[in-house]
């Protein structure tokens, strides 16, 4: 059975890019358009083993989302932030919320597959 | 980023419909009326018959520096680039999203450069429009900066520009580079 990866990003292009990279590598990709949608998809798919999460999104941003995930113990999935941000303060916040990695866009598809394979337990 | 306008969110709601209508009214009627007040007669017309370009503009704002970054490219060029990243068929909405994301990533690079100068900015949502006949230039003020670049991409032009207004009291203080993880495309494991 394929492992499921949740990608949370308000950009359709980025979600497509992640799917195009992970599909051929044998991962099922579930898409969410913002943090609130991400929490809903997480609740509906208990088998998600990794979350790729943008930071700047409408409705609920990525840091808010992973804070909820951690505080309310909604998932044991590993979290990797996938963003244009590189601010040490945001990186510190994500780390405190249990994120396991930080990727700065644009990403290399092979690198993304490597990261997902490493962290998707 | 936080949504400023959280309600109404569903396009089917009557208030949303009225808001959408008001935007059309602003675009169609308010422009000519405004220009009339300045003795300029303006008649709504068709867009010039130039090749269509998509334009994405992203505003940024910080305590010392505010402005916008823009990027313009043809839908055909953007569709080619989407094809290169594994998306063979792209509707206009996806092409627009592609350009908005490119402007977001462009500003991301700028933010990383500016952070080392002690300049922090917040980003707002990108606005994307289909445009014909674009010339980017700016009549600046003494505190405004403007840069534009026209890039030849296999016969098609991509135009990038950035404008900003800097607080004249602000003194830039270079900071030490905090690590290689700021480089685009890199990964940092915790």
PDB file of C-alpha atoms in Angstrom:
ATOM      1  CA  UNK A   1       0.000   0.000   0.000  1.00  0.00           C
ATOM      2  CA  UNK A   2       1.310   3.452  -0.908  1.00  0.00           C
ATOM      3  CA  UNK A   3       2.143   5.934   1.812  1.00  0.00           C
ATOM      4  CA  UNK A   4       0.081   9.113   1.891  1.00  0.00           C
ATOM      5  CA  UNK A   5       1.579  12.590   1.862  1.00  0.00           C
ATOM      6  CA  UNK A   6      -0.463  15.714   2.551  1.00  0.00           C
ATOM      7  CA  UNK A   7       0.617  18.849   0.665  1.00  0.00           C
ATOM      8  CA  UNK A   8      -0.804  22.093   2.066  1.00  0.00           C
ATOM      9  CA  UNK A   9      -0.254  25.025  -0.270  1.00  0.00           C
ATOM     10  CA  UNK A  10      -2.488  27.751  -1.693  1.00  0.00           C
ATOM     11  CA  UNK A  11      -0.694  27.529  -5.052  1.00  0.00           C
ATOM     12  CA  UNK A  12      -2.248  25.046  -7.490  1.00  0.00           C
ATOM     13  CA  UNK A  13       1.073  24.939  -9.351  1.00  0.00           C
ATOM     14  CA  UNK A  14       3.043  23.913  -6.267  1.00  0.00           C
ATOM     15  CA  UNK A  15       0.503  21.208  -5.409  1.00  0.00           C
ATOM     16  CA  UNK A  16       0.760  19.922  -8.993  1.00  0.00           C
ATOM     17  CA  UNK A  17       4.563  19.997  -8.816  1.00  0.00           C
ATOM     18  CA  UNK A  18       4.588  18.018  -5.567  1.00  0.00           C
ATOM     19  CA  UNK A  19       2.164  15.478  -7.049  1.00  0.00           C
ATOM     20  CA  UNK A  20       4.246  15.212 -10.235  1.00  0.00           C
ATOM     21  CA  UNK A  21       7.341  14.483  -8.113  1.00  0.00           C
ATOM     22  CA  UNK A  22       5.815  12.065  -5.586  1.00  0.00           C
ATOM     23  CA  UNK A  23       3.315  10.095  -7.714  1.00  0.00           C
ATOM     24  CA  UNK A  24       5.993   8.280  -9.757  1.00  0.00           C
ATOM     25  CA  UNK A  25       7.901   7.558  -6.540  1.00  0.00           C
ATOM     26  CA  UNK A  26       4.914   5.582  -5.213  1.00  0.00           C
ATOM     27  CA  UNK A  27       3.320   8.068  -2.820  1.00  0.00           C
ATOM     28  CA  UNK A  28      -0.359   8.994  -2.673  1.00  0.00           C
ATOM     29  CA  UNK A  29      -0.679  12.776  -2.590  1.00  0.00           C
ATOM     30  CA  UNK A  30      -3.572  14.467  -0.792  1.00  0.00           C
ATOM     31  CA  UNK A  31      -3.992  18.197  -1.433  1.00  0.00           C
ATOM     32  CA  UNK A  32      -5.154  21.011   0.838  1.00  0.00           C
ATOM     33  CA  UNK A  33      -5.454  24.683  -0.110  1.00  0.00           C
ATOM     34  CA  UNK A  34      -4.720  26.253   3.306  1.00  0.00           C
ATOM     35  CA  UNK A  35      -4.120  25.355   6.941  1.00  0.00           C
ATOM     36  CA  UNK A  36      -7.801  24.939   7.804  1.00  0.00           C
ATOM     37  CA  UNK A  37      -8.302  22.638   4.808  1.00  0.00           C
ATOM     38  CA  UNK A  38      -5.118  20.824   5.856  1.00  0.00           C
ATOM     39  CA  UNK A  39      -6.566  20.074   9.299  1.00  0.00           C
ATOM     40  CA  UNK A  40      -9.772  18.811   7.677  1.00  0.00           C
ATOM     41  CA  UNK A  41      -7.851  16.532   5.289  1.00  0.00           C
ATOM     42  CA  UNK A  42      -5.736  15.305   8.181  1.00  0.00           C
ATOM     43  CA  UNK A  43      -8.883  14.401  10.144  1.00  0.00           C
ATOM     44  CA  UNK A  44     -10.330  12.588   7.142  1.00  0.00           C
ATOM     45  CA  UNK A  45      -7.146  10.632   6.301  1.00  0.00           C
ATOM     46  CA  UNK A  46      -5.610   8.975   9.354  1.00  0.00           C
ATOM     47  CA  UNK A  47      -2.956   7.214   7.265  1.00  0.00           C
ATOM     48  CA  UNK A  48      -1.084  10.393   6.281  1.00  0.00           C
ATOM     49  CA  UNK A  49       2.543   9.840   7.212  1.00  0.00           C
ATOM     50  CA  UNK A  50       4.071  13.151   6.103  1.00  0.00           C
ATOM     51  CA  UNK A  51       2.867  16.743   5.770  1.00  0.00           C
ATOM     52  CA  UNK A  52       4.468  19.216   3.344  1.00  0.00           C
ATOM     53  CA  UNK A  53       3.275  22.615   4.473  1.00  0.00           C
ATOM     54  CA  UNK A  54       3.617  26.144   3.088  1.00  0.00           C
ATOM     55  CA  UNK A  55       3.929  29.049   5.540  1.00  0.00           C
ATOM     56  CA  UNK A  56       2.105  32.000   3.932  1.00  0.00           C
ATOM     57  CA  UNK A  57      -1.449  31.014   3.108  1.00  0.00           C
ATOM     58  CA  UNK A  58      -4.891  32.619   3.412  1.00  0.00           C
ATOM     59  CA  UNK A  59      -7.423  31.598   6.088  1.00  0.00           C
ATOM     60  CA  UNK A  60      -4.876  29.721   8.241  1.00  0.00           C
ATOM     61  CA  UNK A  61      -1.122  29.870   7.735  1.00  0.00           C
ATOM     62  CA  UNK A  62       1.247  26.933   8.015  1.00  0.00           C
ATOM     63  CA  UNK A  63       2.699  27.779  11.427  1.00  0.00           C
ATOM     64  CA  UNK A  64      -0.835  28.080  12.879  1.00  0.00           C
ATOM     65  CA  UNK A  65      -1.741  24.749  11.348  1.00  0.00           C
ATOM     66  CA  UNK A  66       1.212  22.799  12.708  1.00  0.00           C
ATOM     67  CA  UNK A  67       0.720  24.475  16.107  1.00  0.00           C
ATOM     68  CA  UNK A  68      -2.821  23.034  16.194  1.00  0.00           C
ATOM     69  CA  UNK A  69      -1.538  19.648  15.006  1.00  0.00           C
ATOM     70  CA  UNK A  70       1.024  19.583  17.811  1.00  0.00           C
ATOM     71  CA  UNK A  71      -1.067  21.086  20.627  1.00  0.00           C
ATOM     72  CA  UNK A  72      -4.107  18.942  19.929  1.00  0.00           C
ATOM     73  CA  UNK A  73      -2.082  15.872  18.921  1.00  0.00           C
ATOM     74  CA  UNK A  74      -4.014  15.510  15.704  1.00  0.00           C
ATOM     75  CA  UNK A  75      -1.395  13.495  13.846  1.00  0.00           C
ATOM     76  CA  UNK A  76       1.903  11.701  14.283  1.00  0.00           C
ATOM     77  CA  UNK A  77       2.911  12.537  10.709  1.00  0.00           C
ATOM     78  CA  UNK A  78       6.280  14.174  10.174  1.00  0.00           C
ATOM     79  CA  UNK A  79       6.060  17.816   9.109  1.00  0.00           C
ATOM     80  CA  UNK A  80       8.308  19.494   6.527  1.00  0.00           C
ATOM     81  CA  UNK A  81       7.815  23.164   5.732  1.00  0.00           C
ATOM     82  CA  UNK A  82       7.945  23.973   1.976  1.00  0.00           C
ATOM     83  CA  UNK A  83       8.071  27.730   1.580  1.00  0.00           C
ATOM     84  CA  UNK A  84       9.775  30.784   0.108  1.00  0.00           C
ATOM     85  CA  UNK A  85      10.455  31.997   3.662  1.00  0.00           C
ATOM     86  CA  UNK A  86      13.895  31.685   5.212  1.00  0.00           C
ATOM     87  CA  UNK A  87      13.427  33.720   8.369  1.00  0.00           C
ATOM     88  CA  UNK A  88      15.278  32.257  11.390  1.00  0.00           C
ATOM     89  CA  UNK A  89      12.326  33.253  13.598  1.00  0.00           C
ATOM     90  CA  UNK A  90       9.844  31.277  11.480  1.00  0.00           C
ATOM     91  CA  UNK A  91      12.242  28.336  11.307  1.00  0.00           C
ATOM     92  CA  UNK A  92      12.542  28.402  15.102  1.00  0.00           C
ATOM     93  CA  UNK A  93       8.741  28.472  15.470  1.00  0.00           C
ATOM     94  CA  UNK A  94       8.316  25.545  13.081  1.00  0.00           C
ATOM     95  CA  UNK A  95      10.963  23.559  14.914  1.00  0.00           C
ATOM     96  CA  UNK A  96       9.239  24.239  18.244  1.00  0.00           C
ATOM     97  CA  UNK A  97       6.019  22.927  16.717  1.00  0.00           C
ATOM     98  CA  UNK A  98       7.729  19.660  15.866  1.00  0.00           C
ATOM     99  CA  UNK A  99       8.616  20.207  12.204  1.00  0.00           C
ATOM    100  CA  UNK A 100      11.374  17.901  10.991  1.00  0.00           C
ATOM    101  CA  UNK A 101      12.610  19.929   8.048  1.00  0.00           C
ATOM    102  CA  UNK A 102      12.516  23.183   6.084  1.00  0.00           C
ATOM    103  CA  UNK A 103      12.728  23.414   2.296  1.00  0.00           C
ATOM    104  CA  UNK A 104      13.047  26.750   0.506  1.00  0.00           C
ATOM    105  CA  UNK A 105      11.165  26.957  -2.832  1.00  0.00           C
ATOM    106  CA  UNK A 106      11.685  26.394  -5.658  1.00  0.00           C
ATOM    107  CA  UNK A 107      12.481  22.752  -4.955  1.00  0.00           C
ATOM    108  CA  UNK A 108      14.239  20.053  -6.895  1.00  0.00           C
ATOM    109  CA  UNK A 109      11.838  17.099  -7.440  1.00  0.00           C
ATOM    110  CA  UNK A 110      14.527  14.446  -6.780  1.00  0.00           C
ATOM    111  CA  UNK A 111      15.526  16.216  -3.571  1.00  0.00           C
ATOM    112  CA  UNK A 112      11.866  16.314  -2.469  1.00  0.00           C
ATOM    113  CA  UNK A 113      11.476  12.578  -3.087  1.00  0.00           C
ATOM    114  CA  UNK A 114      14.647  11.982  -1.036  1.00  0.00           C
ATOM    115  CA  UNK A 115      13.318  14.049   1.872  1.00  0.00           C
ATOM    116  CA  UNK A 116       9.932  12.313   1.793  1.00  0.00           C
ATOM    117  CA  UNK A 117      11.525   8.849   1.642  1.00  0.00           C
ATOM    118  CA  UNK A 118      13.743   9.754   4.606  1.00  0.00           C
ATOM    119  CA  UNK A 119      10.955  11.080   6.825  1.00  0.00           C
ATOM    120  CA  UNK A 120       7.833   9.156   5.772  1.00  0.00           C
ATOM    121  CA  UNK A 121       7.917   6.404   8.387  1.00  0.00           C
TER     122      UNK A 121
ATOM    123  CA  UNK B   1      -0.734  35.115   5.245  1.00  0.00           C
ATOM    124  CA  UNK B   2      -3.818  36.099   7.171  1.00  0.00           C
ATOM    125  CA  UNK B   3      -7.023  36.750   5.245  1.00  0.00           C
ATOM    126  CA  UNK B   4      -8.207  40.298   5.710  1.00  0.00           C
ATOM    127  CA  UNK B   5     -11.628  39.652   4.205  1.00  0.00           C
ATOM    128  CA  UNK B   6     -12.959  36.444   5.740  1.00  0.00           C
ATOM    129  CA  UNK B   7     -16.662  36.891   4.995  1.00  0.00           C
ATOM    130  CA  UNK B   8     -18.434  36.338   2.694  1.00  0.00           C
ATOM    131  CA  UNK B   9     -16.229  33.507   1.402  1.00  0.00           C
ATOM    132  CA  UNK B  10     -18.647  31.520  -0.738  1.00  0.00           C
ATOM    133  CA  UNK B  11     -19.114  32.925  -4.264  1.00  0.00           C
ATOM    134  CA  UNK B  12     -22.795  31.912  -4.171  1.00  0.00           C
ATOM    135  CA  UNK B  13     -23.669  34.284  -1.346  1.00  0.00           C
ATOM    136  CA  UNK B  14     -25.619  37.402  -2.449  1.00  0.00           C
ATOM    137  CA  UNK B  15     -23.192  39.742  -0.724  1.00  0.00           C
ATOM    138  CA  UNK B  16     -20.326  38.151  -2.615  1.00  0.00           C
ATOM    139  CA  UNK B  17     -22.233  38.605  -5.859  1.00  0.00           C
ATOM    140  CA  UNK B  18     -22.845  42.296  -5.063  1.00  0.00           C
ATOM    141  CA  UNK B  19     -19.186  42.755  -4.173  1.00  0.00           C
ATOM    142  CA  UNK B  20     -18.191  41.168  -7.484  1.00  0.00           C
ATOM    143  CA  UNK B  21     -20.630  43.426  -9.359  1.00  0.00           C
ATOM    144  CA  UNK B  22     -19.232  46.464  -7.578  1.00  0.00           C
ATOM    145  CA  UNK B  23     -15.728  45.529  -8.781  1.00  0.00           C
ATOM    146  CA  UNK B  24     -16.981  45.468 -12.386  1.00  0.00           C
ATOM    147  CA  UNK B  25     -18.645  48.818 -11.805  1.00  0.00           C
ATOM    148  CA  UNK B  26     -15.449  50.280 -10.413  1.00  0.00           C
ATOM    149  CA  UNK B  27     -13.471  49.027 -13.417  1.00  0.00           C
ATOM    150  CA  UNK B  28     -16.047  50.108 -16.028  1.00  0.00           C
ATOM    151  CA  UNK B  29     -17.517  53.349 -14.645  1.00  0.00           C
ATOM    152  CA  UNK B  30     -15.371  54.854 -11.928  1.00  0.00           C
ATOM    153  CA  UNK B  31     -12.239  55.146 -14.057  1.00  0.00           C
ATOM    154  CA  UNK B  32     -13.826  57.339 -16.774  1.00  0.00           C
ATOM    155  CA  UNK B  33     -15.622  59.440 -14.114  1.00  0.00           C
ATOM    156  CA  UNK B  34     -12.406  59.998 -12.222  1.00  0.00           C
ATOM    157  CA  UNK B  35     -10.545  60.986 -15.389  1.00  0.00           C
ATOM    158  CA  UNK B  36     -13.411  63.327 -16.346  1.00  0.00           C
ATOM    159  CA  UNK B  37     -12.800  65.252 -13.114  1.00  0.00           C
ATOM    160  CA  UNK B  38      -9.303  65.898 -14.477  1.00  0.00           C
ATOM    161  CA  UNK B  39     -10.666  67.022 -17.896  1.00  0.00           C
ATOM    162  CA  UNK B  40      -9.715  63.817 -19.621  1.00  0.00           C
ATOM    163  CA  UNK B  41     -12.408  62.223 -21.772  1.00  0.00           C
ATOM    164  CA  UNK B  42     -12.172  58.459 -21.473  1.00  0.00           C
ATOM    165  CA  UNK B  43     -14.250  55.973 -23.451  1.00  0.00           C
ATOM    166  CA  UNK B  44     -14.231  52.292 -22.543  1.00  0.00           C
ATOM    167  CA  UNK B  45     -12.706  50.386 -25.408  1.00  0.00           C
ATOM    168  CA  UNK B  46     -11.209  47.029 -26.251  1.00  0.00           C
ATOM    169  CA  UNK B  47      -7.717  46.191 -25.095  1.00  0.00           C
ATOM    170  CA  UNK B  48      -5.008  47.076 -27.631  1.00  0.00           C
ATOM    171  CA  UNK B  49      -4.318  44.332 -30.136  1.00  0.00           C
ATOM    172  CA  UNK B  50      -0.982  43.380 -28.646  1.00  0.00           C
ATOM    173  CA  UNK B  51       0.044  39.895 -27.574  1.00  0.00           C
ATOM    174  CA  UNK B  52      -1.556  39.047 -24.236  1.00  0.00           C
ATOM    175  CA  UNK B  53       0.654  39.030 -21.189  1.00  0.00           C
ATOM    176  CA  UNK B  54      -0.124  37.978 -17.685  1.00  0.00           C
ATOM    177  CA  UNK B  55       1.002  40.369 -14.999  1.00  0.00           C
ATOM    178  CA  UNK B  56       1.320  39.472 -11.321  1.00  0.00           C
ATOM    179  CA  UNK B  57       1.906  42.199  -8.761  1.00  0.00           C
ATOM    180  CA  UNK B  58       2.758  41.413  -5.152  1.00  0.00           C
ATOM    181  CA  UNK B  59       2.748  44.116  -2.498  1.00  0.00           C
ATOM    182  CA  UNK B  60       5.147  44.055   0.442  1.00  0.00           C
ATOM    183  CA  UNK B  61       5.300  46.246   3.511  1.00  0.00           C
ATOM    184  CA  UNK B  62       7.648  46.592   6.449  1.00  0.00           C
ATOM    185  CA  UNK B  63       8.530  49.161   9.096  1.00  0.00           C
ATOM    186  CA  UNK B  64      11.178  50.795   6.883  1.00  0.00           C
ATOM    187  CA  UNK B  65      10.502  49.649   3.345  1.00  0.00           C
ATOM    188  CA  UNK B  66       7.348  49.138   1.293  1.00  0.00           C
ATOM    189  CA  UNK B  67       6.615  48.605  -2.361  1.00  0.00           C
ATOM    190  CA  UNK B  68       5.759  45.933  -4.887  1.00  0.00           C
ATOM    191  CA  UNK B  69       7.313  43.379  -7.150  1.00  0.00           C
ATOM    192  CA  UNK B  70       5.881  42.567 -10.554  1.00  0.00           C
ATOM    193  CA  UNK B  71       6.429  39.965 -13.209  1.00  0.00           C
ATOM    194  CA  UNK B  72       4.933  39.819 -16.691  1.00  0.00           C
ATOM    195  CA  UNK B  73       5.069  36.913 -19.131  1.00  0.00           C
ATOM    196  CA  UNK B  74       3.010  35.433 -21.923  1.00  0.00           C
ATOM    197  CA  UNK B  75       0.592  32.611 -21.102  1.00  0.00           C
ATOM    198  CA  UNK B  76       2.327  30.519 -23.790  1.00  0.00           C
ATOM    199  CA  UNK B  77       5.703  30.836 -22.065  1.00  0.00           C
ATOM    200  CA  UNK B  78       4.174  30.002 -18.696  1.00  0.00           C
ATOM    201  CA  UNK B  79       2.413  26.957 -20.169  1.00  0.00           C
ATOM    202  CA  UNK B  80       5.793  25.792 -21.519  1.00  0.00           C
ATOM    203  CA  UNK B  81       7.361  26.145 -18.081  1.00  0.00           C
ATOM    204  CA  UNK B  82       4.463  24.270 -16.470  1.00  0.00           C
ATOM    205  CA  UNK B  83       4.958  21.490 -19.010  1.00  0.00           C
ATOM    206  CA  UNK B  84       8.604  21.348 -17.951  1.00  0.00           C
ATOM    207  CA  UNK B  85       7.578  20.696 -14.335  1.00  0.00           C
ATOM    208  CA  UNK B  86       5.180  17.900 -15.244  1.00  0.00           C
ATOM    209  CA  UNK B  87       1.923  19.745 -15.917  1.00  0.00           C
ATOM    210  CA  UNK B  88       1.172  19.144 -19.641  1.00  0.00           C
ATOM    211  CA  UNK B  89      -2.248  20.832 -19.866  1.00  0.00           C
ATOM    212  CA  UNK B  90      -2.866  24.072 -17.984  1.00  0.00           C
ATOM    213  CA  UNK B  91      -6.006  26.183 -17.926  1.00  0.00           C
ATOM    214  CA  UNK B  92      -5.680  29.946 -17.560  1.00  0.00           C
ATOM    215  CA  UNK B  93      -6.413  29.772 -13.805  1.00  0.00           C
ATOM    216  CA  UNK B  94      -3.417  27.499 -13.317  1.00  0.00           C
ATOM    217  CA  UNK B  95      -1.248  29.701 -15.545  1.00  0.00           C
ATOM    218  CA  UNK B  96      -2.249  32.724 -13.439  1.00  0.00           C
ATOM    219  CA  UNK B  97      -1.479  30.778 -10.283  1.00  0.00           C
ATOM    220  CA  UNK B  98       1.917  29.873 -11.750  1.00  0.00           C
ATOM    221  CA  UNK B  99       2.803  33.537 -12.291  1.00  0.00           C
ATOM    222  CA  UNK B 100       1.512  34.520  -8.833  1.00  0.00           C
ATOM    223  CA  UNK B 101       3.697  31.792  -7.312  1.00  0.00           C
ATOM    224  CA  UNK B 102       6.688  32.978  -9.366  1.00  0.00           C
ATOM    225  CA  UNK B 103       6.191  36.510  -8.001  1.00  0.00           C
ATOM    226  CA  UNK B 104       5.948  35.010  -4.523  1.00  0.00           C
ATOM    227  CA  UNK B 105       9.201  33.083  -5.014  1.00  0.00           C
ATOM    228  CA  UNK B 106      10.881  36.163  -6.509  1.00  0.00           C
ATOM    229  CA  UNK B 107       9.936  38.193  -3.467  1.00  0.00           C
ATOM    230  CA  UNK B 108      11.078  35.305  -1.260  1.00  0.00           C
ATOM    231  CA  UNK B 109      14.549  35.659  -2.745  1.00  0.00           C
ATOM    232  CA  UNK B 110      14.449  39.412  -2.210  1.00  0.00           C
ATOM    233  CA  UNK B 111      13.323  38.994   1.384  1.00  0.00           C
ATOM    234  CA  UNK B 112      16.274  36.704   2.039  1.00  0.00           C
ATOM    235  CA  UNK B 113      18.642  39.302   0.554  1.00  0.00           C
ATOM    236  CA  UNK B 114      17.034  42.163   2.463  1.00  0.00           C
ATOM    237  CA  UNK B 115      17.010  40.315   5.783  1.00  0.00           C
ATOM    238  CA  UNK B 116      20.811  40.393   5.797  1.00  0.00           C
ATOM    239  CA  UNK B 117      20.503  44.196   5.563  1.00  0.00           C
ATOM    240  CA  UNK B 118      18.142  44.290   8.521  1.00  0.00           C
ATOM    241  CA  UNK B 119      15.124  45.011   6.305  1.00  0.00           C
ATOM    242  CA  UNK B 120      12.082  42.876   7.096  1.00  0.00           C
ATOM    243  CA  UNK B 121       8.844  42.955   5.099  1.00  0.00           C
ATOM    244  CA  UNK B 122       5.443  41.255   5.181  1.00  0.00           C
ATOM    245  CA  UNK B 123       3.938  40.029   1.937  1.00  0.00           C
ATOM    246  CA  UNK B 124       0.383  40.505   0.760  1.00  0.00           C
ATOM    247  CA  UNK B 125      -1.569  38.432  -1.754  1.00  0.00           C
ATOM    248  CA  UNK B 126      -0.539  38.617  -5.412  1.00  0.00           C
ATOM    249  CA  UNK B 127      -2.908  40.222  -7.917  1.00  0.00           C
ATOM    250  CA  UNK B 128      -2.797  38.700 -11.389  1.00  0.00           C
ATOM    251  CA  UNK B 129      -4.309  40.251 -14.522  1.00  0.00           C
ATOM    252  CA  UNK B 130      -4.227  39.556 -18.249  1.00  0.00           C
ATOM    253  CA  UNK B 131      -2.733  42.597 -19.950  1.00  0.00           C
ATOM    254  CA  UNK B 132      -2.005  43.742 -23.474  1.00  0.00           C
ATOM    255  CA  UNK B 133       0.691  46.232 -24.359  1.00  0.00           C
ATOM    256  CA  UNK B 134       2.702  46.558 -21.177  1.00  0.00           C
ATOM    257  CA  UNK B 135       5.485  49.039 -20.632  1.00  0.00           C
ATOM    258  CA  UNK B 136       6.939  49.105 -17.149  1.00  0.00           C
ATOM    259  CA  UNK B 137       8.395  52.380 -15.990  1.00  0.00           C
ATOM    260  CA  UNK B 138       7.894  54.663 -13.050  1.00  0.00           C
ATOM    261  CA  UNK B 139       7.901  58.353 -12.274  1.00  0.00           C
ATOM    262  CA  UNK B 140       9.587  58.106  -8.913  1.00  0.00           C
ATOM    263  CA  UNK B 141       9.858  60.314  -5.860  1.00  0.00           C
ATOM    264  CA  UNK B 142      13.198  61.028  -4.145  1.00  0.00           C
ATOM    265  CA  UNK B 143      12.602  58.211  -1.645  1.00  0.00           C
ATOM    266  CA  UNK B 144      11.402  55.680  -4.228  1.00  0.00           C
ATOM    267  CA  UNK B 145      13.509  53.066  -5.917  1.00  0.00           C
ATOM    268  CA  UNK B 146      12.570  51.259  -9.083  1.00  0.00           C
ATOM    269  CA  UNK B 147      14.265  48.564 -11.100  1.00  0.00           C
ATOM    270  CA  UNK B 148      13.101  46.774 -14.210  1.00  0.00           C
ATOM    271  CA  UNK B 149      14.572  43.927 -16.230  1.00  0.00           C
ATOM    272  CA  UNK B 150      13.445  42.571 -19.590  1.00  0.00           C
ATOM    273  CA  UNK B 151      14.511  38.979 -20.078  1.00  0.00           C
ATOM    274  CA  UNK B 152      14.595  37.216 -23.427  1.00  0.00           C
ATOM    275  CA  UNK B 153      13.256  33.687 -22.966  1.00  0.00           C
ATOM    276  CA  UNK B 154      13.678  31.879 -26.286  1.00  0.00           C
ATOM    277  CA  UNK B 155      12.174  34.748 -28.236  1.00  0.00           C
ATOM    278  CA  UNK B 156       9.590  35.732 -25.628  1.00  0.00           C
ATOM    279  CA  UNK B 157      10.116  38.480 -23.119  1.00  0.00           C
ATOM    280  CA  UNK B 158       9.627  38.240 -19.382  1.00  0.00           C
ATOM    281  CA  UNK B 159       9.572  41.556 -17.577  1.00  0.00           C
ATOM    282  CA  UNK B 160      10.402  41.839 -13.889  1.00  0.00           C
ATOM    283  CA  UNK B 161      10.245  44.963 -11.828  1.00  0.00           C
ATOM    284  CA  UNK B 162      10.387  46.052  -8.246  1.00  0.00           C
ATOM    285  CA  UNK B 163       9.518  49.368  -6.719  1.00  0.00           C
ATOM    286  CA  UNK B 164       9.935  50.468  -3.143  1.00  0.00           C
ATOM    287  CA  UNK B 165       9.890  53.424  -0.814  1.00  0.00           C
ATOM    288  CA  UNK B 166      12.503  53.438   1.891  1.00  0.00           C
ATOM    289  CA  UNK B 167      12.187  55.246   5.201  1.00  0.00           C
ATOM    290  CA  UNK B 168      14.796  58.045   4.805  1.00  0.00           C
ATOM    291  CA  UNK B 169      15.680  57.729   8.511  1.00  0.00           C
ATOM    292  CA  UNK B 170      16.508  54.051   8.187  1.00  0.00           C
ATOM    293  CA  UNK B 171      20.154  53.051   8.405  1.00  0.00           C
ATOM    294  CA  UNK B 172      20.885  49.623   7.001  1.00  0.00           C
ATOM    295  CA  UNK B 173      22.966  47.430   9.266  1.00  0.00           C
ATOM    296  CA  UNK B 174      24.423  44.405   7.506  1.00  0.00           C
ATOM    297  CA  UNK B 175      23.930  41.211   9.499  1.00  0.00           C
ATOM    298  CA  UNK B 176      25.901  38.025   9.486  1.00  0.00           C
ATOM    299  CA  UNK B 177      24.581  35.407   7.120  1.00  0.00           C
ATOM    300  CA  UNK B 178      22.722  32.929   9.315  1.00  0.00           C
ATOM    301  CA  UNK B 179      23.283  29.806   7.291  1.00  0.00           C
ATOM    302  CA  UNK B 180      23.142  27.988   3.981  1.00  0.00           C
ATOM    303  CA  UNK B 181      19.501  26.957   4.518  1.00  0.00           C
ATOM    304  CA  UNK B 182      18.393  30.312   3.135  1.00  0.00           C
ATOM    305  CA  UNK B 183      19.469  29.242  -0.318  1.00  0.00           C
ATOM    306  CA  UNK B 184      16.507  28.444  -2.558  1.00  0.00           C
ATOM    307  CA  UNK B 185      16.129  24.736  -3.244  1.00  0.00           C
ATOM    308  CA  UNK B 186      18.007  23.694  -0.122  1.00  0.00           C
ATOM    309  CA  UNK B 187      16.695  21.574   2.730  1.00  0.00           C
ATOM    310  CA  UNK B 188      17.378  21.898   6.444  1.00  0.00           C
ATOM    311  CA  UNK B 189      16.672  18.933   8.730  1.00  0.00           C
ATOM    312  CA  UNK B 190      15.973  19.569  12.411  1.00  0.00           C
TER     313      UNK B 190
END
